[in-house]
mmCIF file of C-alpha atoms in Angstrom:
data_model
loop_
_atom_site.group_PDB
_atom_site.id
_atom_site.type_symbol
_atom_site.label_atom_id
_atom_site.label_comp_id
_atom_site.label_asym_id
_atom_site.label_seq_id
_atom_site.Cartn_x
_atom_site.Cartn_y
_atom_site.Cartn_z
ATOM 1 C CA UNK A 1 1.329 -20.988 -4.727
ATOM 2 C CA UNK A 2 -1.491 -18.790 -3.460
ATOM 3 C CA UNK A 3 0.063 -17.430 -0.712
ATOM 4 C CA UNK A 4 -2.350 -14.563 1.709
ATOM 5 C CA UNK A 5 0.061 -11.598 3.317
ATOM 6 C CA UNK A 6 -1.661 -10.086 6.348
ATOM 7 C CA UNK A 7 0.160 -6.659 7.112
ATOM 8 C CA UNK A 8 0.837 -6.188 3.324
ATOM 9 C CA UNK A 9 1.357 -2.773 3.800
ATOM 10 C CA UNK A 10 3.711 -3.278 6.242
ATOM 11 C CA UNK A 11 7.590 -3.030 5.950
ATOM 12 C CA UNK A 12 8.066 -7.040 5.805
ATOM 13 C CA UNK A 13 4.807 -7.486 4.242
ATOM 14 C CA UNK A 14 5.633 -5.451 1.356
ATOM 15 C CA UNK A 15 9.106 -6.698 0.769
ATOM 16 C CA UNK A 16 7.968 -10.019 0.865
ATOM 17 C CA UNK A 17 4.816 -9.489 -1.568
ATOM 18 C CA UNK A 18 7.384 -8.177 -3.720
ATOM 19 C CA UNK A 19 10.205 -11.193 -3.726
ATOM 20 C CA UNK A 20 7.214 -13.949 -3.796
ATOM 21 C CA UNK A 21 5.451 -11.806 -6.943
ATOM 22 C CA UNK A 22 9.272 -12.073 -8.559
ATOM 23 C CA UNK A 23 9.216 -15.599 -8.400
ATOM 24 C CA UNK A 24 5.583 -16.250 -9.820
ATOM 25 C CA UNK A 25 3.283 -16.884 -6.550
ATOM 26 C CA UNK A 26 -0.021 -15.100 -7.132
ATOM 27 C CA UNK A 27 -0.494 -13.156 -3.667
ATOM 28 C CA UNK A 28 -3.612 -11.603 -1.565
ATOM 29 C CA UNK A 29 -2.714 -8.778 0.639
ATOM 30 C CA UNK A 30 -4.426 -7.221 3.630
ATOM 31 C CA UNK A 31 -3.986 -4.572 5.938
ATOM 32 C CA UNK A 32 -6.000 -2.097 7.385
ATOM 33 C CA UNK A 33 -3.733 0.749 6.610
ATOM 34 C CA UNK A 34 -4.330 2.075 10.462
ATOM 35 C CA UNK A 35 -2.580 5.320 11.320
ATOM 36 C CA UNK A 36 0.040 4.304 14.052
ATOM 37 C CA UNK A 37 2.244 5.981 11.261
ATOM 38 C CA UNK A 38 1.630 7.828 8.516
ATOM 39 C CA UNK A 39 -0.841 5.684 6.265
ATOM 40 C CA UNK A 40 0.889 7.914 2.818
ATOM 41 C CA UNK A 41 3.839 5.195 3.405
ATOM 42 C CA UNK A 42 1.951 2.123 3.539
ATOM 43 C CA UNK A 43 -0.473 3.636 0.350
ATOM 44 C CA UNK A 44 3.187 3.719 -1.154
ATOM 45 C CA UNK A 45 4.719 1.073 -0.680
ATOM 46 C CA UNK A 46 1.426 -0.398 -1.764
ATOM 47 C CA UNK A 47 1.484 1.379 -5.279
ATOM 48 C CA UNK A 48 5.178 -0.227 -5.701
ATOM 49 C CA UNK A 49 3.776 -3.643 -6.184
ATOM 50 C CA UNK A 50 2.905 -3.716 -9.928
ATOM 51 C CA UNK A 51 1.873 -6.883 -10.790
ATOM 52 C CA UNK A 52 -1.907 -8.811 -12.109
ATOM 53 C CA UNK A 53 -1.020 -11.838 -9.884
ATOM 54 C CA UNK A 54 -1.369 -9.169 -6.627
ATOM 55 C CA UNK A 55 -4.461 -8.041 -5.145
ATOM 56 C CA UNK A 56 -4.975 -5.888 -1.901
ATOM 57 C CA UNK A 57 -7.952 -5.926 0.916
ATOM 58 C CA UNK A 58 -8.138 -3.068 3.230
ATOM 59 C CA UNK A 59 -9.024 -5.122 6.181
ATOM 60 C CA UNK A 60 -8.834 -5.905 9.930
ATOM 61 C CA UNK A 61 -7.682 -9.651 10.634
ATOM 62 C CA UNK A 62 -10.089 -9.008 13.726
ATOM 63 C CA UNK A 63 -12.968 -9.009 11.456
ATOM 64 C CA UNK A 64 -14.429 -12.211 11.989
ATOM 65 C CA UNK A 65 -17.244 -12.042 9.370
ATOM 66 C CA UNK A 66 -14.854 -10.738 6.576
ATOM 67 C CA UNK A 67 -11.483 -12.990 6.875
ATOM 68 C CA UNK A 68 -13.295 -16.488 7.115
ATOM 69 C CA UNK A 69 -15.056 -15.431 3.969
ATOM 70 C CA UNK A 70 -11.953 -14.349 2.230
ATOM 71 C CA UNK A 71 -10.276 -17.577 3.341
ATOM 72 C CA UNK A 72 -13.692 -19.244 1.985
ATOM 73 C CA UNK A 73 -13.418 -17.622 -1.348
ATOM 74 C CA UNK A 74 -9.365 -18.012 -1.968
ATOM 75 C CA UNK A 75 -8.306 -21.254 -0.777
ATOM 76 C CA UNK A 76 -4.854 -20.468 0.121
ATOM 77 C CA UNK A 77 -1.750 -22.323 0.109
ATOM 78 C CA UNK A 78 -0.042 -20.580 2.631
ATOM 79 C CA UNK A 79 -0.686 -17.499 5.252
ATOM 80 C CA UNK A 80 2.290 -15.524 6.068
ATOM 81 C CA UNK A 81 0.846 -13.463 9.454
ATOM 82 C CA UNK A 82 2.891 -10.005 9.451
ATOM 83 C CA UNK A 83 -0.194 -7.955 10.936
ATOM 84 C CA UNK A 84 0.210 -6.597 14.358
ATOM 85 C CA UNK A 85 0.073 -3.864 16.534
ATOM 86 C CA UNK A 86 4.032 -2.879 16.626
ATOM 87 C CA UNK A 87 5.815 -1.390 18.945
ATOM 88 C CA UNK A 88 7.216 -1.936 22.153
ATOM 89 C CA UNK A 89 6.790 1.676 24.090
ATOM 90 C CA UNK A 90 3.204 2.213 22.709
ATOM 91 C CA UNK A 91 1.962 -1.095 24.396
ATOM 92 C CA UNK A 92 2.861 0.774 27.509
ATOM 93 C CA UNK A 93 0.187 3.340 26.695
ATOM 94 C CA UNK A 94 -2.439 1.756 24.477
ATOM 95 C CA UNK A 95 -3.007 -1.544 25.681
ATOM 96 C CA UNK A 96 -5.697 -2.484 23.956
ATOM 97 C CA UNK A 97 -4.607 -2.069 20.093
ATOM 98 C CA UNK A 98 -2.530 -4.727 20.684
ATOM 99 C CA UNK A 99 -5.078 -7.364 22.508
ATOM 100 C CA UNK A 100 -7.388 -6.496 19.728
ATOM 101 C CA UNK A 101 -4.369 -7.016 16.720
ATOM 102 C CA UNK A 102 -2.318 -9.116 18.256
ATOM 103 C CA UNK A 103 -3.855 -11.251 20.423
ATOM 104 C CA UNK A 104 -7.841 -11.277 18.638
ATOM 105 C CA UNK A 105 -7.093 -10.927 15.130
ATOM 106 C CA UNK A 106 -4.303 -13.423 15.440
ATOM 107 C CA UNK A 107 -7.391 -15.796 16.918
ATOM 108 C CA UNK A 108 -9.345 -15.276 13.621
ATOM 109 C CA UNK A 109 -6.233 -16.287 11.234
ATOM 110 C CA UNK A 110 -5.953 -19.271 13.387
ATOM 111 C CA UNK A 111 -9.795 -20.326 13.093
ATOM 112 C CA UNK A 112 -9.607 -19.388 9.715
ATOM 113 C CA UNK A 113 -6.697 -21.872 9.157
ATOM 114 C CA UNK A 114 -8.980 -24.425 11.041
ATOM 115 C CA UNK A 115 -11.778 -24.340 8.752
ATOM 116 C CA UNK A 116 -10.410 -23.621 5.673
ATOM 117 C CA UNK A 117 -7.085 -25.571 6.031
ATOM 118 C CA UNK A 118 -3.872 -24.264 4.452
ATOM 119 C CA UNK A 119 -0.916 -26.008 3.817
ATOM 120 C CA UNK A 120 1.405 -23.550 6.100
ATOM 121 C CA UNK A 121 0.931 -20.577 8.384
ATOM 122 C CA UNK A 122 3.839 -18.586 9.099
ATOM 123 C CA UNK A 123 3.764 -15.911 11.691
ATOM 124 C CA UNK A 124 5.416 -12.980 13.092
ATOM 125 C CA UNK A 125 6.478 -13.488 16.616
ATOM 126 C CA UNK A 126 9.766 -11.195 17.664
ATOM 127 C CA UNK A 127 12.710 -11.078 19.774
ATOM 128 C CA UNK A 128 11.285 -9.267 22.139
ATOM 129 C CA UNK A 129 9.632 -12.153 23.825
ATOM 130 C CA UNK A 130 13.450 -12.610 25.314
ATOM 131 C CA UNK A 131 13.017 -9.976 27.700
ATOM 132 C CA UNK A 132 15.740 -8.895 29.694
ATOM 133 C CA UNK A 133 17.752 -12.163 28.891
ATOM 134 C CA UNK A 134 20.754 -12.045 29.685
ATOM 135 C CA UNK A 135 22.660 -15.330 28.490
ATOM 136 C CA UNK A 136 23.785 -14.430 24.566
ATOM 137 C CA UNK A 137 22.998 -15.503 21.874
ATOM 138 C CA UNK A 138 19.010 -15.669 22.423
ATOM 139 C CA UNK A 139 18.583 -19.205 21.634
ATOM 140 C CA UNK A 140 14.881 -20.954 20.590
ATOM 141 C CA UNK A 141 15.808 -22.938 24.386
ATOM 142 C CA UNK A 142 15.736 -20.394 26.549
ATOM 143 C CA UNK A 143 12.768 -19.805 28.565
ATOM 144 C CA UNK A 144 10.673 -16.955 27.599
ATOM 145 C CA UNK A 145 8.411 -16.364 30.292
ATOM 146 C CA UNK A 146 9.322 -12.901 31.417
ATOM 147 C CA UNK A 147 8.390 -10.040 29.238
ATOM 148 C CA UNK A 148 9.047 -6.747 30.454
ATOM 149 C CA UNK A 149 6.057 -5.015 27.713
ATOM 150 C CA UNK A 150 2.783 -6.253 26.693
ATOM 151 C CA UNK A 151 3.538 -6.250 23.235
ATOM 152 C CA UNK A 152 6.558 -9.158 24.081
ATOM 153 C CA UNK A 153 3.788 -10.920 25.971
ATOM 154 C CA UNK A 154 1.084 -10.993 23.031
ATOM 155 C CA UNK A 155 3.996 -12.736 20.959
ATOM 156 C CA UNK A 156 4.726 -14.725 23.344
ATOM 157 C CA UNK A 157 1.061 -15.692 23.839
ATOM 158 C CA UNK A 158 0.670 -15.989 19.653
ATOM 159 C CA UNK A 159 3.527 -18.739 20.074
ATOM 160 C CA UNK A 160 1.569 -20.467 22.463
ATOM 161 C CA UNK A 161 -2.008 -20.057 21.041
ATOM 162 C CA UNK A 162 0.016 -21.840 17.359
ATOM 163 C CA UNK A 163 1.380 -24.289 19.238
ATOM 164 C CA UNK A 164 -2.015 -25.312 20.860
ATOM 165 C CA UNK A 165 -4.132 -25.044 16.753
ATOM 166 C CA UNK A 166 -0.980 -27.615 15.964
ATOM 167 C CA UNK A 167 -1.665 -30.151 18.129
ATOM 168 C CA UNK A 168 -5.339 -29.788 18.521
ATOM 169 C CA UNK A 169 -6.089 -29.435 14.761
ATOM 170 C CA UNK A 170 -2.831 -30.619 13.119
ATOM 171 C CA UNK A 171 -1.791 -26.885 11.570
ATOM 172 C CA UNK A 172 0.949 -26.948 10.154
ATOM 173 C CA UNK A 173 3.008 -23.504 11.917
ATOM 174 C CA UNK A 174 6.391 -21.672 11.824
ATOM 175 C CA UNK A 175 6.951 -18.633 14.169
ATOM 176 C CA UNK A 176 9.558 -16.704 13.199
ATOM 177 C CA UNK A 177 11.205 -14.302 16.084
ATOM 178 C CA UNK A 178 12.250 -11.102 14.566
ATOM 179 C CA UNK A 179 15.432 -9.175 15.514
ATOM 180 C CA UNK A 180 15.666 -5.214 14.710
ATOM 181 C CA UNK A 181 14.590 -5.340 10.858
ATOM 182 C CA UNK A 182 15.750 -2.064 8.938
ATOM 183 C CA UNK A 183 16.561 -1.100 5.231
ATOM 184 C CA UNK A 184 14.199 0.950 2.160
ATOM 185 C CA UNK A 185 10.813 1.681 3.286
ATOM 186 C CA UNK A 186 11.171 0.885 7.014
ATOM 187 C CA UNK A 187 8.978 1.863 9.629
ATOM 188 C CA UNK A 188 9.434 6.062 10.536
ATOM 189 C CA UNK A 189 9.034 4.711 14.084
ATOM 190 C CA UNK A 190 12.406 2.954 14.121
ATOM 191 C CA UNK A 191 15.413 4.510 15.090
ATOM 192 C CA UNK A 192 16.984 4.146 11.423
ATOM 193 C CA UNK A 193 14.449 6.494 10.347
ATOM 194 C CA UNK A 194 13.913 8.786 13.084
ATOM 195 C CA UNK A 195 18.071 9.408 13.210
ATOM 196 C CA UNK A 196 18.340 9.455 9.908
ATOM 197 C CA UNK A 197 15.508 12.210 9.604
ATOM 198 C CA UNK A 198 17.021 14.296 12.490
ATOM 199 C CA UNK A 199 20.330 14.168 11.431
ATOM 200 C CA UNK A 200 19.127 15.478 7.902
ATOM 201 C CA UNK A 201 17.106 18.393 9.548
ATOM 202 C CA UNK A 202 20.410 19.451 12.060
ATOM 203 C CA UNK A 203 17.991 18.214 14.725
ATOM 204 C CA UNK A 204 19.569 16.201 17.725
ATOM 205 C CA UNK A 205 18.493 12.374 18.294
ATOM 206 C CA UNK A 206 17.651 10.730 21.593
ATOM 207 C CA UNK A 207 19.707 8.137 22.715
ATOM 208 C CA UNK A 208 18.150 6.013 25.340
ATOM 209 C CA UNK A 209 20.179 4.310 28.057
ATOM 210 C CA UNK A 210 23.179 7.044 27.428
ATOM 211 C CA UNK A 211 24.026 4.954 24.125
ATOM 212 C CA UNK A 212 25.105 2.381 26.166
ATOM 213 C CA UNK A 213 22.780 -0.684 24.402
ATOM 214 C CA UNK A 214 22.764 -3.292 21.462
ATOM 215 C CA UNK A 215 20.886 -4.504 18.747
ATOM 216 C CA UNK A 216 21.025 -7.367 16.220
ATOM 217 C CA UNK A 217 20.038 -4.800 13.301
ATOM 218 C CA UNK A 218 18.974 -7.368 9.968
ATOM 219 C CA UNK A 219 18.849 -5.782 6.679
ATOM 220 C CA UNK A 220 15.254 -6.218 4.964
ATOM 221 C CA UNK A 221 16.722 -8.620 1.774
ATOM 222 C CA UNK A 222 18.335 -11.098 4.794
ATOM 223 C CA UNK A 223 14.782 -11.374 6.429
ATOM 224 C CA UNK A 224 12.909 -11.893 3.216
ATOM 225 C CA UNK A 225 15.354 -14.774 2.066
ATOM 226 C CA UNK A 226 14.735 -16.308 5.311
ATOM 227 C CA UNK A 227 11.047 -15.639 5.219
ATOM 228 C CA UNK A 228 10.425 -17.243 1.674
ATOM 229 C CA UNK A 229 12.744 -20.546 2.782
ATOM 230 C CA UNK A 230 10.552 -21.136 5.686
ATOM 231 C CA UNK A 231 7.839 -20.618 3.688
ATOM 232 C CA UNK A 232 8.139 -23.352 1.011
ATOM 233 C CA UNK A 233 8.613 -26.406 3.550
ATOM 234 C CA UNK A 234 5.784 -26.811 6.313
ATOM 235 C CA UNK A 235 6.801 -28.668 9.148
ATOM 236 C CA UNK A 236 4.470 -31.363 10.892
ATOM 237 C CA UNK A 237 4.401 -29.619 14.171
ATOM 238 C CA UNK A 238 5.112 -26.304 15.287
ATOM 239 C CA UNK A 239 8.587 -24.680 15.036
ATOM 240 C CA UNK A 240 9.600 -21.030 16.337
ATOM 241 C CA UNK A 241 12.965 -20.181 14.887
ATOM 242 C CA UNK A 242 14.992 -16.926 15.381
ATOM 243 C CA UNK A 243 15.901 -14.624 12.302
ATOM 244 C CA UNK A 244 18.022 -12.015 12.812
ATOM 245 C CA UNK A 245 22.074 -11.229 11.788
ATOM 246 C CA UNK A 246 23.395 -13.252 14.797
ATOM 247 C CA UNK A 247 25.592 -10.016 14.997
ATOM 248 C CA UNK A 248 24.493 -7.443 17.198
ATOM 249 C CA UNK A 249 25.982 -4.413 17.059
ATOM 250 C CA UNK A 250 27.163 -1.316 19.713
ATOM 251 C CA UNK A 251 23.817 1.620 18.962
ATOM 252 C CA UNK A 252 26.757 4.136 19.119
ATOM 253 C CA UNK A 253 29.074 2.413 16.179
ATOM 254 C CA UNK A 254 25.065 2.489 14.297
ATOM 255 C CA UNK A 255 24.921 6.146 14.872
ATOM 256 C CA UNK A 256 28.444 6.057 13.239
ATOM 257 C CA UNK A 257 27.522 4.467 10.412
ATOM 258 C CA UNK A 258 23.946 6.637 9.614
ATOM 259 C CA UNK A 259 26.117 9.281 10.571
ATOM 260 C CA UNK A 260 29.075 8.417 7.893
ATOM 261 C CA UNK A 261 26.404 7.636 5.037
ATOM 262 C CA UNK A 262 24.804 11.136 5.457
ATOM 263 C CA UNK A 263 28.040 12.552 5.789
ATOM 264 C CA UNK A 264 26.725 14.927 8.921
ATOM 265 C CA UNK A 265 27.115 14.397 12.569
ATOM 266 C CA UNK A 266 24.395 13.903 14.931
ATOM 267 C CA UNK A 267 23.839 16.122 17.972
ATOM 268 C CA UNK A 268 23.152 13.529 20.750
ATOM 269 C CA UNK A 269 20.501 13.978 23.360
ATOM 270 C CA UNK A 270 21.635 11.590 26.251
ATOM 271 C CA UNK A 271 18.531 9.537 28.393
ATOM 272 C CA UNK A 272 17.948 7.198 30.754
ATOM 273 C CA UNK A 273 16.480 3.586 29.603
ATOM 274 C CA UNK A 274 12.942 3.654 28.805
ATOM 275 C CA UNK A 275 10.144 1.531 30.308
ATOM 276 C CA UNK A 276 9.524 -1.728 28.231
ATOM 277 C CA UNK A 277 12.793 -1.655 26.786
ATOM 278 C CA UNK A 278 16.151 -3.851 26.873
ATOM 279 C CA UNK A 279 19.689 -3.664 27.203
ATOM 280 C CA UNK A 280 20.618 -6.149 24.157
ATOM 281 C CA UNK A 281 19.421 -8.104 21.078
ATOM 282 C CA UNK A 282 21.635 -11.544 19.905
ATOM 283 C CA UNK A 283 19.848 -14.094 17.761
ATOM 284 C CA UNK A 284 21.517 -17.373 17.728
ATOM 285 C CA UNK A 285 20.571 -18.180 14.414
ATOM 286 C CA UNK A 286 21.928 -21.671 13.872
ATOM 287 C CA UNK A 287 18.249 -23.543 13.838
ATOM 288 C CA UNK A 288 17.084 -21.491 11.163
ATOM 289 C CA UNK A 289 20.704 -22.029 9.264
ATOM 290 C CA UNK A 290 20.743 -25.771 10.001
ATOM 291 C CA UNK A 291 16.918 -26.150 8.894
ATOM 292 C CA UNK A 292 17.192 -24.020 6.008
ATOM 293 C CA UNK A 293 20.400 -22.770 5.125
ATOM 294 C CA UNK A 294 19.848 -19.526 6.313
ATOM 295 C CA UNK A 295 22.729 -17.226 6.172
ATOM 296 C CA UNK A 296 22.333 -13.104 6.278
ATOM 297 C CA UNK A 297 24.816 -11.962 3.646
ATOM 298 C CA UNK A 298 24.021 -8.005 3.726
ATOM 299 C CA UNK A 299 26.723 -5.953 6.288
ATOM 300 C CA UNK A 300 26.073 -3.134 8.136
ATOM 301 C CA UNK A 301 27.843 -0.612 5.894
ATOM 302 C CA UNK A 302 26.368 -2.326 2.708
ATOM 303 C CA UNK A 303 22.652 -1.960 4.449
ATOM 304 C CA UNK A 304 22.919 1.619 5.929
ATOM 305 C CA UNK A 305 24.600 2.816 2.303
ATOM 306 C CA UNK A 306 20.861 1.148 0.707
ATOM 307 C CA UNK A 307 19.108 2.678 3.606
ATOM 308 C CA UNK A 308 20.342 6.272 3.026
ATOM 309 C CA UNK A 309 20.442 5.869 -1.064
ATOM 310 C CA UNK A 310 16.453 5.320 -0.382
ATOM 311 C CA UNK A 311 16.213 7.556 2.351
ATOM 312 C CA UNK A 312 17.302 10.660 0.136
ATOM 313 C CA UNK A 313 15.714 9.678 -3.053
ATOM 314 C CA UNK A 314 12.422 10.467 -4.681
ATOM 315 C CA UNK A 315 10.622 6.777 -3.465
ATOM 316 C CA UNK A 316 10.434 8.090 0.270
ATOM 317 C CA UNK A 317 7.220 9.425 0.354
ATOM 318 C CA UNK A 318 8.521 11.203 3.907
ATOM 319 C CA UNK A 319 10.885 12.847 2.982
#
């Protein structure tokens, strides 16, 4: 397949351009390497796909000259939409990155999907469009019409805006909500990296909500499986499916483990919860498992131990 990775420089984006390259799908990448973190990761990551069946675009899925004339030119199979504006505490500040990423450029994938059909879009959504929810596990049922950050409410809106292209134009869609990804070249804003690179330096971490808060942390090789299953059967109408461990863990016991793996202890810095954020994480996952036969096989110990092995070898380019 031809298959069109928006966020290629990305986290996902890159694992995934990988694992479909492995298994001989010829892939277009985009991004537009913006500097919400430091662009030297995403220009290495991107120099870590070797392969003549990949080629990269540096551009904005806003760009609504460019990415209908990319989509013109290609004629992809599939779209797998990983480009966004991330992050759930800079919504709070910079609004407008993400109605311009999120809510805009996903807009322009969608027209472009119109006009120049594909056989499949897959996009990012994420677990935060559960809010505060409180009934566990987060299940694809539950209503998801409170977000507490505008970044939850642009995925939410994404899900709603696929939905609507599906029925109105017959694209075929898959949403996939994302719980906390981590793993080798993950994001420096996420709290694997940031402990991990205070711990290393003697320097003490923040922990928000005195510690007291959990995640469903999902190693990078579990998503990716997922990812490329989803990918190879379109449905006819729209589907939004969780992906996550469906095992959320205590943020103390995930200090513990960081901790263990660099074999030094963290000083803790004890705070309040911030604005935007949530007490818990819990993907029911049994959709995506019936559907698919998804199953995340990676533990926590196994993933930290890859984290770290990355974290402290010559590949990080932030080290």
């Amino acid at each position: 397949m031809k298959i069109l990775i928006t966020g290629a420089a990305g986290f996902i984006g890159f694992s995934l351009a990988k694992r479909l390259l492995d298994r001989g799908d010829t892939v277009v990448g985009i991004d537009n390497l913006n500097d919400y973190y430091p662009v030297a990761l995403k220009r290495a990551r991107l120099a870590e796909i070797q392969s003549p069946a990949f080629r990269f675009v540096e551009m904005d899925i806003a760009d609504r000259k460019a990415l209908p004339e990319l989509f013109a030119a290609e004629k992809f199979d599939c779209v797998v939409n990983l480009a966004a504006q991330a992050g759930v505490r800079y919504s709070i500040e910079n609004p407008w990155a993400y109605v311009d990423s999120n809510l805009v450029g996903f807009a322009n994938i969608l027209e472009c999907c119109r006009h120049y059909p594909v056989g499949h879009l897959v996009y990012a959504s994420s677990s935060s469009v559960y809010g505060g929810n409180e009934k566990v596990p987060f299940s694809e049922d539950d209503k998801v019409d409170n977000p507490v950050s505008l970044y939850a409410a642009t995925k939410k809106a994404d899900e709603l805006m696929a939905s609507c292209y599906n029925k109105l134009y017959g694209i075929p869609a898959t949403g996939l909500r994302f719980f906390t990804v981590y793993g080798p070249w993950g994001r420096p804003d996420m709290s694997p990296m940031l402990f991990a690179r205070a711990i290393s330096a003697g320097e003490p971490i923040k922990v928000f909500n005195n510690g007291d808060m959990m995640r469903d942390f999902t190693y990078i090789d579990d998503i990716v499986e997922g990812v490329v299953r989803v990918i190879d059967r379109a449905p006819a109408r729209h589907e939004v499916y969780n992906i996550g461990c469906s095992n959320p863990v205590k943020l103390m016991d995930f200090i513990s483990e960081i901790e263990n793996a660099l074999g030094r202890r963290a000083e803790k810095i004890m705070l309040p919860m911030q604005p935007g954020d949530v007490y818990q994480t819990y993907a029911d996952t049994s959709k995506l498992e019936r559907d698919f036969g998804y199953r995340p096989g990676v533990t926590l110990h196994e993933g930290i131990g890859k984290f770290i092995e990355w974290y402290r070898s010559d590949k990080n380019p932030l080290r």
